[in-house]
PDB file of C-alpha atoms in Angstrom:
ATOM      1  CA  UNK A   1     192.160 105.638 113.936  1.00 97.00           C
ATOM      2  CA  UNK A   2     193.972 107.758 116.401  1.00 97.00           C
ATOM      3  CA  UNK A   3     194.605 107.183 120.094  1.00 97.00           C
ATOM      4  CA  UNK A   4     191.754 109.542 121.006  1.00 97.00           C
ATOM      5  CA  UNK A   5     189.344 107.742 118.507  1.00 97.00           C
ATOM      6  CA  UNK A   6     190.393 104.342 120.102  1.00 97.00           C
ATOM      7  CA  UNK A   7     189.600 105.711 123.557  1.00 97.00           C
ATOM      8  CA  UNK A   8     186.136 106.894 122.235  1.00 96.00           C
ATOM      9  CA  UNK A   9     185.270 103.643 120.970  1.00 96.00           C
ATOM     10  CA  UNK A  10     186.271 101.753 124.110  1.00 96.00           C
ATOM     11  CA  UNK A  11     184.320 104.237 126.223  1.00 96.00           C
ATOM     12  CA  UNK A  12     181.196 103.627 124.082  1.00 95.00           C
ATOM     13  CA  UNK A  13     181.542  99.851 124.403  1.00 94.00           C
ATOM     14  CA  UNK A  14     182.243 100.208 128.279  1.00 94.00           C
ATOM     15  CA  UNK A  15     179.628 102.644 129.469  1.00 95.00           C
ATOM     16  CA  UNK A  16     180.283 101.600 133.081  1.00 93.00           C
ATOM     17  CA  UNK A  17     183.813 103.109 132.975  1.00 94.00           C
ATOM     18  CA  UNK A  18     184.844 106.697 133.291  1.00 93.00           C
ATOM     19  CA  UNK A  19     186.431 108.087 130.178  1.00 93.00           C
ATOM     20  CA  UNK A  20     189.535 109.115 132.182  1.00 94.00           C
ATOM     21  CA  UNK A  21     189.932 105.501 133.240  1.00 95.00           C
ATOM     22  CA  UNK A  22     189.693 104.305 129.693  1.00 96.00           C
ATOM     23  CA  UNK A  23     192.361 106.835 128.810  1.00 97.00           C
ATOM     24  CA  UNK A  24     194.665 105.558 131.513  1.00 96.00           C
ATOM     25  CA  UNK A  25     194.083 101.915 130.380  1.00 97.00           C
ATOM     26  CA  UNK A  26     195.055 102.697 126.834  1.00 97.00           C
ATOM     27  CA  UNK A  27     198.085 104.793 127.889  1.00 97.00           C
ATOM     28  CA  UNK A  28     199.195 102.181 130.246  1.00 97.00           C
ATOM     29  CA  UNK A  29     199.249  99.378 127.651  1.00 97.00           C
ATOM     30  CA  UNK A  30     201.401 101.383 125.361  1.00 98.00           C
ATOM     31  CA  UNK A  31     203.532 102.816 128.043  1.00 97.00           C
ATOM     32  CA  UNK A  32     204.081  99.264 129.348  1.00 97.00           C
ATOM     33  CA  UNK A  33     205.211  98.111 125.807  1.00 97.00           C
ATOM     34  CA  UNK A  34     207.551 101.268 125.480  1.00 97.00           C
ATOM     35  CA  UNK A  35     209.121 100.516 128.892  1.00 96.00           C
ATOM     36  CA  UNK A  36     209.784  96.974 127.947  1.00 95.00           C
ATOM     37  CA  UNK A  37     211.423  97.947 124.711  1.00 95.00           C
ATOM     38  CA  UNK A  38     213.448 100.687 126.471  1.00 93.00           C
ATOM     39  CA  UNK A  39     214.781  97.900 128.845  1.00 92.00           C
ATOM     40  CA  UNK A  40     215.768  95.792 125.766  1.00 91.00           C
ATOM     41  CA  UNK A  41     212.950  93.299 126.428  1.00 94.00           C
ATOM     42  CA  UNK A  42     210.647  91.587 124.079  1.00 95.00           C
ATOM     43  CA  UNK A  43     206.880  92.055 124.145  1.00 97.00           C
ATOM     44  CA  UNK A  44     204.742  89.137 122.799  1.00 96.00           C
ATOM     45  CA  UNK A  45     200.989  89.342 122.473  1.00 96.00           C
ATOM     46  CA  UNK A  46     199.778  86.093 120.928  1.00 94.00           C
ATOM     47  CA  UNK A  47     197.503  86.649 118.025  1.00 93.00           C
ATOM     48  CA  UNK A  48     198.334  90.255 117.723  1.00 97.00           C
ATOM     49  CA  UNK A  49     202.107  90.397 117.260  1.00 97.00           C
ATOM     50  CA  UNK A  50     205.434  90.858 118.946  1.00 97.00           C
ATOM     51  CA  UNK A  51     207.767  93.872 119.452  1.00 97.00           C
ATOM     52  CA  UNK A  52     211.455  93.426 119.813  1.00 95.00           C
ATOM     53  CA  UNK A  53     214.599  95.466 119.429  1.00 94.00           C
ATOM     54  CA  UNK A  54     216.993  95.068 116.531  1.00 93.00           C
ATOM     55  CA  UNK A  55     220.443  96.393 116.769  1.00 90.00           C
ATOM     56  CA  UNK A  56     221.939  98.140 113.814  1.00 90.00           C
ATOM     57  CA  UNK A  57     225.725  98.233 113.685  1.00 90.00           C
ATOM     58  CA  UNK A  58     227.547 101.526 113.115  1.00 89.00           C
ATOM     59  CA  UNK A  59     228.082 102.107 109.440  1.00 90.00           C
ATOM     60  CA  UNK A  60     229.591 104.561 106.994  1.00 91.00           C
ATOM     61  CA  UNK A  61     226.834 106.563 105.550  1.00 90.00           C
ATOM     62  CA  UNK A  62     226.606 109.475 103.092  1.00 90.00           C
ATOM     63  CA  UNK A  63     224.782 112.712 103.301  1.00 90.00           C
ATOM     64  CA  UNK A  64     222.418 112.149 100.279  1.00 90.00           C
ATOM     65  CA  UNK A  65     222.412 115.939  99.460  1.00 91.00           C
ATOM     66  CA  UNK A  66     226.136 116.677  99.560  1.00 91.00           C
ATOM     67  CA  UNK A  67     227.569 113.179  99.108  1.00 88.00           C
ATOM     68  CA  UNK A  68     229.828 113.761 102.190  1.00 91.00           C
ATOM     69  CA  UNK A  69     230.852 110.673 104.074  1.00 91.00           C
ATOM     70  CA  UNK A  70     229.453 110.607 107.573  1.00 90.00           C
ATOM     71  CA  UNK A  71     229.582 107.816 110.290  1.00 89.00           C
ATOM     72  CA  UNK A  72     226.172 106.602 111.400  1.00 88.00           C
ATOM     73  CA  UNK A  73     226.738 105.266 114.932  1.00 87.00           C
ATOM     74  CA  UNK A  74     225.250 102.069 116.323  1.00 89.00           C
ATOM     75  CA  UNK A  75     221.558 102.256 117.028  1.00 90.00           C
ATOM     76  CA  UNK A  76     218.710 100.244 118.256  1.00 90.00           C
ATOM     77  CA  UNK A  77     215.366 100.196 116.492  1.00 92.00           C
ATOM     78  CA  UNK A  78     212.012  98.774 117.559  1.00 95.00           C
ATOM     79  CA  UNK A  79     210.568  96.018 115.305  1.00 96.00           C
ATOM     80  CA  UNK A  80     207.086  94.729 115.211  1.00 97.00           C
ATOM     81  CA  UNK A  81     206.215  91.346 113.711  1.00 97.00           C
ATOM     82  CA  UNK A  82     202.505  90.694 112.975  1.00 97.00           C
ATOM     83  CA  UNK A  83     200.999  87.765 114.875  1.00 96.00           C
ATOM     84  CA  UNK A  84     199.486  84.826 112.865  1.00 95.00           C
ATOM     85  CA  UNK A  85     196.031  85.411 113.735  1.00 95.00           C
ATOM     86  CA  UNK A  86     196.047  89.064 112.829  1.00 96.00           C
ATOM     87  CA  UNK A  87     197.809  88.261 109.651  1.00 95.00           C
ATOM     88  CA  UNK A  88     194.978  85.861 108.783  1.00 95.00           C
ATOM     89  CA  UNK A  89     192.352  88.448 109.591  1.00 94.00           C
ATOM     90  CA  UNK A  90     193.955  90.809 107.155  1.00 94.00           C
ATOM     91  CA  UNK A  91     193.988  88.168 104.423  1.00 93.00           C
ATOM     92  CA  UNK A  92     190.795  86.199 105.050  1.00 87.00           C
ATOM     93  CA  UNK A  93     190.787  84.177 101.698  1.00 74.00           C
ATOM     94  CA  UNK A  94     194.320  82.597 102.079  1.00 57.00           C
TER      95      UNK A  94
ATOM     96  CA  UNK B   1     223.458  75.452 140.048  1.00 50.00           C
ATOM     97  CA  UNK B   2     224.131  74.591 136.344  1.00 52.00           C
ATOM     98  CA  UNK B   3     221.024  72.984 135.043  1.00 49.00           C
ATOM     99  CA  UNK B   4     221.895  72.461 131.489  1.00 50.00           C
ATOM    100  CA  UNK B   5     220.879  76.192 130.456  1.00 50.00           C
ATOM    101  CA  UNK B   6     217.163  75.326 130.434  1.00 53.00           C
ATOM    102  CA  UNK B   7     216.275  77.936 132.961  1.00 53.00           C
ATOM    103  CA  UNK B   8     216.753  81.489 131.979  1.00 49.00           C
ATOM    104  CA  UNK B   9     215.487  84.889 133.064  1.00 54.00           C
ATOM    105  CA  UNK B  10     212.296  85.417 131.106  1.00 60.00           C
ATOM    106  CA  UNK B  11     211.962  88.991 130.455  1.00 86.00           C
ATOM    107  CA  UNK B  12     209.375  88.836 127.749  1.00 93.00           C
ATOM    108  CA  UNK B  13     206.263  90.986 128.390  1.00 94.00           C
ATOM    109  CA  UNK B  14     203.054  89.215 127.513  1.00 95.00           C
ATOM    110  CA  UNK B  15     199.372  89.766 127.956  1.00 95.00           C
ATOM    111  CA  UNK B  16     199.663  88.908 131.654  1.00 95.00           C
ATOM    112  CA  UNK B  17     202.060  91.757 132.322  1.00 96.00           C
ATOM    113  CA  UNK B  18     199.955  94.224 130.301  1.00 96.00           C
ATOM    114  CA  UNK B  19     196.867  93.233 132.251  1.00 96.00           C
ATOM    115  CA  UNK B  20     198.830  93.440 135.533  1.00 96.00           C
ATOM    116  CA  UNK B  21     200.022  96.999 134.701  1.00 96.00           C
ATOM    117  CA  UNK B  22     196.322  97.978 133.821  1.00 96.00           C
ATOM    118  CA  UNK B  23     195.266  96.417 137.171  1.00 96.00           C
ATOM    119  CA  UNK B  24     197.831  98.345 139.084  1.00 95.00           C
ATOM    120  CA  UNK B  25     196.929 101.597 137.395  1.00 93.00           C
ATOM    121  CA  UNK B  26     193.248 101.661 137.474  1.00 92.00           C
ATOM    122  CA  UNK B  27     190.919 100.381 140.232  1.00 87.00           C
ATOM    123  CA  UNK B  28     189.428  97.376 138.198  1.00 93.00           C
ATOM    124  CA  UNK B  29     189.510  93.650 139.031  1.00 95.00           C
ATOM    125  CA  UNK B  30     192.104  91.572 137.425  1.00 96.00           C
ATOM    126  CA  UNK B  31     189.521  89.817 135.315  1.00 96.00           C
ATOM    127  CA  UNK B  32     188.186  93.151 133.902  1.00 95.00           C
ATOM    128  CA  UNK B  33     191.712  94.519 133.416  1.00 96.00           C
ATOM    129  CA  UNK B  34     192.555  91.481 131.261  1.00 97.00           C
ATOM    130  CA  UNK B  35     189.269  91.979 129.269  1.00 96.00           C
ATOM    131  CA  UNK B  36     190.059  95.640 128.735  1.00 96.00           C
ATOM    132  CA  UNK B  37     193.580  94.736 127.404  1.00 97.00           C
ATOM    133  CA  UNK B  38     191.846  92.270 125.011  1.00 97.00           C
ATOM    134  CA  UNK B  39     189.419  94.919 123.958  1.00 96.00           C
ATOM    135  CA  UNK B  40     192.207  97.345 123.127  1.00 97.00           C
ATOM    136  CA  UNK B  41     193.938  94.666 120.992  1.00 97.00           C
ATOM    137  CA  UNK B  42     190.752  93.907 119.336  1.00 96.00           C
ATOM    138  CA  UNK B  43     189.788  97.459 118.536  1.00 96.00           C
ATOM    139  CA  UNK B  44     193.311  98.022 116.952  1.00 97.00           C
ATOM    140  CA  UNK B  45     193.068  94.873 114.988  1.00 96.00           C
ATOM    141  CA  UNK B  46     189.494  95.700 113.841  1.00 96.00           C
ATOM    142  CA  UNK B  47     190.532  99.080 112.542  1.00 96.00           C
ATOM    143  CA  UNK B  48     193.475  97.516 110.652  1.00 96.00           C
ATOM    144  CA  UNK B  49     191.190  94.933 109.262  1.00 95.00           C
ATOM    145  CA  UNK B  50     188.953  97.632 107.953  1.00 94.00           C
ATOM    146  CA  UNK B  51     192.032  99.077 106.170  1.00 92.00           C
ATOM    147  CA  UNK B  52     192.470 102.084 108.542  1.00 96.00           C
ATOM    148  CA  UNK B  53     195.877 103.075 109.944  1.00 97.00           C
ATOM    149  CA  UNK B  54     196.047 103.251 113.607  1.00 98.00           C
ATOM    150  CA  UNK B  55     198.179 106.095 115.100  1.00 98.00           C
ATOM    151  CA  UNK B  56     199.128 106.154 118.733  1.00 97.00           C
ATOM    152  CA  UNK B  57     200.849 109.448 119.454  1.00 95.00           C
ATOM    153  CA  UNK B  58     204.295 109.134 120.991  1.00 94.00           C
ATOM    154  CA  UNK B  59     204.218 105.413 120.335  1.00 97.00           C
ATOM    155  CA  UNK B  60     203.930 104.889 116.604  1.00 98.00           C
ATOM    156  CA  UNK B  61     201.572 103.952 113.847  1.00 98.00           C
ATOM    157  CA  UNK B  62     200.362 100.783 112.325  1.00 98.00           C
ATOM    158  CA  UNK B  63     199.273 100.741 108.786  1.00 97.00           C
ATOM    159  CA  UNK B  64     198.239  98.086 106.171  1.00 96.00           C
ATOM    160  CA  UNK B  65     200.123  97.841 102.872  1.00 95.00           C
ATOM    161  CA  UNK B  66     198.835  95.941  99.840  1.00 94.00           C
ATOM    162  CA  UNK B  67     201.499  93.821  98.266  1.00 93.00           C
ATOM    163  CA  UNK B  68     201.222  92.734  94.561  1.00 93.00           C
ATOM    164  CA  UNK B  69     201.706  89.292  93.283  1.00 91.00           C
ATOM    165  CA  UNK B  70     205.405  88.233  92.659  1.00 93.00           C
ATOM    166  CA  UNK B  71     207.406  85.130  91.849  1.00 93.00           C
ATOM    167  CA  UNK B  72     209.081  83.541  94.838  1.00 93.00           C
ATOM    168  CA  UNK B  73     211.259  80.450  95.090  1.00 93.00           C
ATOM    169  CA  UNK B  74     211.210  77.572  97.465  1.00 91.00           C
ATOM    170  CA  UNK B  75     214.664  77.999  98.954  1.00 92.00           C
ATOM    171  CA  UNK B  76     215.002  74.212  99.531  1.00 92.00           C
ATOM    172  CA  UNK B  77     214.034  72.997  96.060  1.00 93.00           C
ATOM    173  CA  UNK B  78     214.603  76.008  93.934  1.00 90.00           C
ATOM    174  CA  UNK B  79     211.048  75.625  92.481  1.00 93.00           C
ATOM    175  CA  UNK B  80     209.263  78.802  91.372  1.00 93.00           C
ATOM    176  CA  UNK B  81     206.150  79.444  93.192  1.00 92.00           C
ATOM    177  CA  UNK B  82     203.802  82.505  92.840  1.00 92.00           C
ATOM    178  CA  UNK B  83     203.472  84.632  95.963  1.00 90.00           C
ATOM    179  CA  UNK B  84     199.811  85.816  95.904  1.00 91.00           C
ATOM    180  CA  UNK B  85     198.721  89.475  96.327  1.00 93.00           C
ATOM    181  CA  UNK B  86     198.395  90.001 100.181  1.00 93.00           C
ATOM    182  CA  UNK B  87     198.113  92.669 102.868  1.00 94.00           C
ATOM    183  CA  UNK B  88     200.869  93.181 105.322  1.00 95.00           C
ATOM    184  CA  UNK B  89     200.991  95.086 108.482  1.00 96.00           C
ATOM    185  CA  UNK B  90     203.694  97.864 108.955  1.00 97.00           C
ATOM    186  CA  UNK B  91     204.641  99.413 112.351  1.00 98.00           C
ATOM    187  CA  UNK B  92     206.425 102.668 112.122  1.00 97.00           C
ATOM    188  CA  UNK B  93     207.713 103.665 115.619  1.00 97.00           C
ATOM    189  CA  UNK B  94     207.507 107.232 116.622  1.00 97.00           C
ATOM    190  CA  UNK B  95     210.604 109.379 117.049  1.00 96.00           C
ATOM    191  CA  UNK B  96     209.803 109.708 120.656  1.00 96.00           C
ATOM    192  CA  UNK B  97     209.794 105.925 121.088  1.00 96.00           C
ATOM    193  CA  UNK B  98     213.015 105.543 118.823  1.00 95.00           C
ATOM    194  CA  UNK B  99     214.812 108.249 120.962  1.00 94.00           C
ATOM    195  CA  UNK B 100     213.765 106.694 124.223  1.00 94.00           C
ATOM    196  CA  UNK B 101     215.127 103.186 123.101  1.00 93.00           C
ATOM    197  CA  UNK B 102     218.265 104.730 121.855  1.00 90.00           C
ATOM    198  CA  UNK B 103     218.976 106.748 124.790  1.00 89.00           C
ATOM    199  CA  UNK B 104     218.430 103.775 127.108  1.00 86.00           C
ATOM    200  CA  UNK B 105     220.226 101.095 125.079  1.00 84.00           C
ATOM    201  CA  UNK B 106     223.064 102.950 123.339  1.00 82.00           C
ATOM    202  CA  UNK B 107     223.383 106.176 125.442  1.00 77.00           C
ATOM    203  CA  UNK B 108     222.701 108.263 122.411  1.00 71.00           C
ATOM    204  CA  UNK B 109     219.632 109.997 121.012  1.00 65.00           C
TER     205      UNK B 109
END
C-alpha cells in the first residue's frame, strides 16, 4: 500500500470529507512524526509502535569495493519498535 | 526547585499531539481529528496484517518479514527454548527522513 492508496481507502471510508483534506490529514501525521524525530524527540503510539533516534558513533569503515579505509562520521538513525498490539495482530496464534 | 528528579520535560509525541496537529491543520473537530488519526493507524496496521508492505513517500516503508524457527536460550537459566516462527515488522526510513534527521542532529547530511 502506498501513501496514495492509503488516502484513497480513507477517502472511501469517510465520504463526508474532501479528498484534499484526507491528503492533508495523512501528510500531517507523518510530517508530525518526522518533525519530532528531527528534534530528537521520541514518538510513542500505543498499540502501533514507537519511533526513536539511535545515535551511531563515528567508526572506521572500509570501501567494500576497493578496501580503502574511510572514516564514517557519527550519525543518527530513526528506529521503529513495533507495539505489542500490532505485533500480536501479525502473529494471531501466539 | 529540586524535586528529586521526578519531573522532567516530556517531549514524547503521542496520539494526542498527532490529533492536535491534524486539528490545527484541517477544519475538523478535536474528536473527529482523533478518530481520523486512529483510522490512519488502523489502515496501516490492516495492510501490514494482510502481509502488504506500506510505503509512505519521503517518510519510509514498513514491511513484514517472516522469521523461521530457531533455538534461543533463557539468558537467566541458560535453558534452550525454541523460538517459534513468527512475523516481524521492519521499518526502513527513507533517505529524505534520514537526511533531515542527520542535518538537524549532527549537522551533516
